[in-house]
Short mmCIF file of C-alpha atoms in Angstrom, two decimals:
data_model
loop_
_atom_site.label_atom_id
_atom_site.label_comp_id
_atom_site.label_asym_id
_atom_site.label_seq_id
_atom_site.Cartn_x
_atom_site.Cartn_y
_atom_site.Cartn_z
CA MET A 9 39.08 -117.81 65.20
CA LEU A 10 40.95 -114.84 63.73
CA VAL A 11 44.01 -116.99 63.04
CA GLU A 12 41.79 -119.50 61.24
CA GLN A 13 40.24 -116.77 59.10
CA ILE A 14 43.70 -115.45 58.21
CA ARG A 15 44.88 -118.95 57.33
CA GLN A 16 41.87 -119.94 55.27
CA ARG A 17 40.66 -116.71 53.67
CA VAL A 18 43.64 -114.36 53.45
CA LEU A 19 46.83 -116.38 53.13
CA THR A 20 45.40 -118.83 50.63
CA ARG A 21 44.78 -115.91 48.25
CA ARG A 22 48.53 -115.31 48.34
CA GLY A 23 49.32 -118.99 47.80
CA ILE A 24 50.48 -119.43 51.40
CA LEU A 25 49.53 -122.56 53.32
CA ALA A 26 50.24 -122.07 57.02
CA LYS A 27 49.47 -124.07 60.14
CA PRO A 28 47.96 -122.35 63.21
CA ASP A 29 51.32 -122.32 65.01
CA GLU A 30 52.87 -120.49 62.06
CA VAL A 31 50.66 -117.38 62.37
CA LEU A 32 50.93 -114.56 64.92
CA VAL A 33 48.41 -111.69 65.18
CA THR A 34 49.98 -108.30 65.93
CA LEU A 35 48.88 -104.71 66.54
CA GLY A 36 49.30 -103.60 62.95
CA SER A 37 52.12 -103.24 60.46
CA GLN A 38 54.43 -101.12 62.59
CA ASN A 39 54.12 -103.49 65.55
CA SER A 40 54.95 -106.45 63.29
CA LEU A 41 58.03 -104.77 61.87
CA TYR A 42 59.28 -103.61 65.26
CA LEU A 43 58.88 -107.13 66.60
CA LEU A 44 60.76 -108.58 63.62
CA ALA A 45 63.60 -106.11 64.00
CA SER A 46 63.93 -106.77 67.72
CA LEU A 47 64.02 -110.54 67.24
CA LEU A 48 66.25 -110.76 64.18
CA VAL A 49 68.73 -107.90 64.41
CA ARG A 50 71.68 -107.68 66.79
CA PRO A 51 74.76 -105.42 66.80
CA GLY A 52 76.76 -106.40 63.75
CA THR A 53 73.89 -108.06 61.87
CA VAL A 54 74.21 -107.12 58.20
CA VAL A 55 70.76 -106.00 57.02
CA ALA A 56 69.90 -105.21 53.40
CA MET A 57 66.87 -103.24 52.27
CA GLU A 58 65.56 -101.61 49.12
CA ASP A 59 66.75 -98.20 47.98
CA PRO A 60 64.54 -96.25 47.96
CA GLY A 61 62.74 -97.98 50.79
CA TYR A 62 60.61 -97.62 53.88
CA ALA A 63 62.31 -95.10 56.18
CA ASP A 64 60.69 -96.32 59.41
CA ILE A 65 62.03 -99.85 59.11
CA ARG A 66 65.46 -98.50 58.17
CA ASN A 67 65.42 -96.47 61.39
CA MET A 68 64.35 -99.52 63.40
CA PHE A 69 67.19 -101.59 61.95
CA SER A 70 69.70 -98.77 62.46
CA LEU A 71 68.89 -98.57 66.17
CA LEU A 72 69.97 -102.20 66.51
CA SER A 73 72.85 -102.53 64.03
CA ALA A 74 75.30 -100.21 62.32
CA GLU A 75 75.43 -102.57 59.33
CA VAL A 76 72.28 -101.52 57.47
CA ARG A 77 72.91 -101.42 53.73
CA THR A 78 70.70 -100.27 50.90
CA VAL A 79 70.39 -102.12 47.60
CA PRO A 80 69.15 -100.45 44.39
CA LEU A 81 66.15 -101.52 42.33
CA ASP A 82 65.38 -101.88 38.66
CA THR A 83 62.09 -102.59 36.87
CA GLU A 84 62.08 -106.16 38.24
CA GLY A 85 62.72 -105.20 41.85
CA LEU A 86 65.66 -105.59 44.20
CA LEU A 87 69.03 -106.31 42.55
CA VAL A 88 69.76 -109.63 44.21
CA ASP A 89 73.32 -109.81 42.91
CA GLN A 90 74.15 -106.76 45.05
CA LEU A 91 73.02 -108.20 48.40
CA GLY A 92 76.56 -109.25 49.25
CA PRO A 93 77.13 -110.62 52.77
CA ALA A 94 73.73 -109.60 54.18
CA GLN A 95 72.22 -111.91 56.79
CA LEU A 96 68.74 -110.40 56.56
CA ALA A 97 66.94 -108.77 53.64
CA PHE A 98 63.80 -106.63 53.90
CA VAL A 99 61.67 -106.44 50.74
CA THR A 100 58.23 -105.28 49.59
CA PRO A 101 57.97 -107.47 46.47
CA SER A 102 54.26 -107.26 45.62
CA HIS A 103 54.03 -103.47 45.70
CA GLN A 104 57.40 -101.90 46.41
CA PHE A 105 57.37 -98.87 48.66
CA PRO A 106 57.66 -96.15 47.39
CA THR A 107 58.25 -96.96 43.67
CA ASN A 108 55.27 -99.34 43.19
CA VAL A 109 57.52 -101.81 41.32
CA THR A 110 56.39 -105.44 41.45
CA MET A 111 59.23 -107.93 41.81
CA SER A 112 59.31 -110.37 38.88
CA LEU A 113 58.91 -114.11 39.42
CA ASP A 114 62.48 -114.75 38.26
CA ARG A 115 63.81 -112.15 40.70
CA ARG A 116 61.80 -113.72 43.54
CA ARG A 117 63.32 -117.09 42.79
CA ALA A 118 66.78 -115.55 42.64
CA LEU A 119 66.19 -113.94 46.05
CA LEU A 120 65.18 -117.28 47.55
CA ASP A 121 68.25 -118.94 46.02
CA TRP A 122 70.41 -116.21 47.55
CA ALA A 123 68.82 -116.69 50.97
CA SER A 124 69.40 -120.43 50.83
CA SER A 125 73.01 -120.23 49.65
CA SER A 126 73.83 -117.40 52.10
CA ASP A 127 72.02 -118.95 55.09
CA ALA A 128 70.05 -115.68 55.29
CA LEU A 129 66.48 -114.70 56.12
CA VAL A 130 64.06 -112.51 54.16
CA ILE A 131 61.30 -110.34 55.59
CA GLU A 132 58.48 -110.00 53.06
CA ASP A 133 56.32 -106.98 53.84
CA ASP A 134 53.07 -107.50 51.88
CA TYR A 135 51.56 -104.37 53.38
CA GLU A 136 49.23 -103.39 50.54
CA PHE A 137 48.28 -106.54 48.64
CA GLU A 138 44.58 -106.18 49.42
CA MET A 139 44.60 -102.72 47.82
CA SER A 140 46.50 -103.67 44.67
CA PHE A 141 44.67 -102.82 41.45
CA LEU A 142 47.16 -104.55 39.17
CA LYS A 143 45.62 -107.01 36.71
CA ALA A 144 48.08 -109.75 37.60
CA VAL A 145 49.89 -110.10 40.90
CA ALA A 146 52.84 -112.43 41.29
CA PRO A 147 52.55 -115.04 44.04
CA ALA A 148 53.78 -114.04 47.46
CA LEU A 149 57.47 -114.70 48.00
CA LYS A 150 56.48 -116.79 51.02
CA SER A 151 54.41 -119.09 48.79
CA LEU A 152 57.57 -120.00 46.85
CA ASP A 153 59.66 -120.56 49.98
CA ARG A 154 60.53 -124.22 50.55
CA GLY A 155 63.39 -123.69 52.97
CA GLY A 156 61.75 -121.65 55.72
CA ARG A 157 63.75 -118.57 54.75
CA VAL A 158 60.89 -116.05 54.45
CA ILE A 159 58.97 -114.39 57.27
CA TYR A 160 55.80 -112.84 55.92
CA ALA A 161 54.18 -109.70 57.32
CA GLY A 162 50.65 -108.63 56.38
CA SER A 163 48.16 -106.05 57.62
CA PHE A 164 44.45 -105.21 57.58
CA SER A 165 45.10 -101.50 58.13
CA LYS A 166 44.28 -100.49 54.56
CA SER A 167 41.77 -103.17 53.56
CA VAL A 168 39.60 -102.85 56.70
CA PHE A 169 40.36 -99.53 58.43
CA PRO A 170 43.51 -97.98 59.93
CA GLY A 171 42.12 -97.56 63.43
CA LEU A 172 41.73 -101.32 63.90
CA ARG A 173 45.52 -101.86 63.95
CA LEU A 174 45.56 -105.54 63.05
CA GLY A 175 48.51 -107.23 61.43
CA TYR A 176 49.95 -110.72 61.29
CA LEU A 177 53.20 -112.59 60.79
CA VAL A 178 53.78 -115.97 59.17
CA GLY A 179 56.93 -117.93 59.91
CA PRO A 180 58.37 -121.16 61.33
CA PRO A 181 56.65 -122.36 64.53
CA GLY A 182 59.70 -121.75 66.72
CA PHE A 183 60.04 -118.18 65.53
CA ILE A 184 56.32 -117.51 65.94
CA ALA A 185 56.41 -118.90 69.49
CA GLU A 186 59.32 -116.60 70.33
CA GLY A 187 57.48 -113.67 68.79
CA ALA A 188 54.34 -114.44 70.79
CA ALA A 189 56.33 -114.60 74.02
CA SER A 190 58.03 -111.29 73.26
CA LEU A 191 54.72 -109.66 72.32
CA SER A 192 53.04 -110.84 75.51
CA LEU A 193 55.78 -109.29 77.62
CA ARG A 194 55.61 -105.94 75.81
CA LEU A 195 51.87 -105.65 75.23
CA SER A 196 50.07 -108.04 77.55
CA LYS A 197 47.00 -105.79 77.72
CA PRO A 198 47.02 -103.44 74.70
CA SER A 199 44.75 -100.43 74.94
CA ALA A 200 41.82 -100.16 72.56
CA SER A 201 43.24 -96.78 71.56
CA THR A 202 46.69 -98.16 70.64
CA THR A 203 47.77 -96.69 67.32
CA ASP A 204 50.74 -96.77 65.01
CA SER A 205 51.59 -94.92 61.83
CA SER A 206 50.74 -96.27 58.40
CA ARG A 207 52.04 -95.59 54.93
CA THR A 208 50.04 -93.22 52.79
#
């Protein structure tokens, strides 16, 4: 039932149409990001992320690969032409952390073009969409993705309450199935008191 509510009431607001087997519920934002890092990053994987960017995910990536590179921003978001040979890019396009920059529509399209031409993946962390007070919000990067290049991460930690620790991932069915299997091995019976840190 929760997956159906996420599909019908939350994702549609971001322009994302997902099937049930494309959604995975997690224990909050940090759990989602840790799971993504563990599934997608191996020694030697070239990972690109925003500079400045979210320190916790940089640390997660750095534990798994020595090839974590930072890419500067401008007023339209990540400078796509500086991604180079990255195989994975981590972005917060709707509300960049910590600058609050919103990635322009043209830059989002350029990022998707880069991912397609480079055979790369993009993690879209939409951690604070529900709390955005901007008059106009660009569509989620995932909503523009036609090649299955974007894995979307969302959270209810700020819109509901932090102690609930509910997050979700949206991606291709095969990836979601692998994520579910990994999650069940790590957290088969999560405690009601399980917590993780959140951005302030």
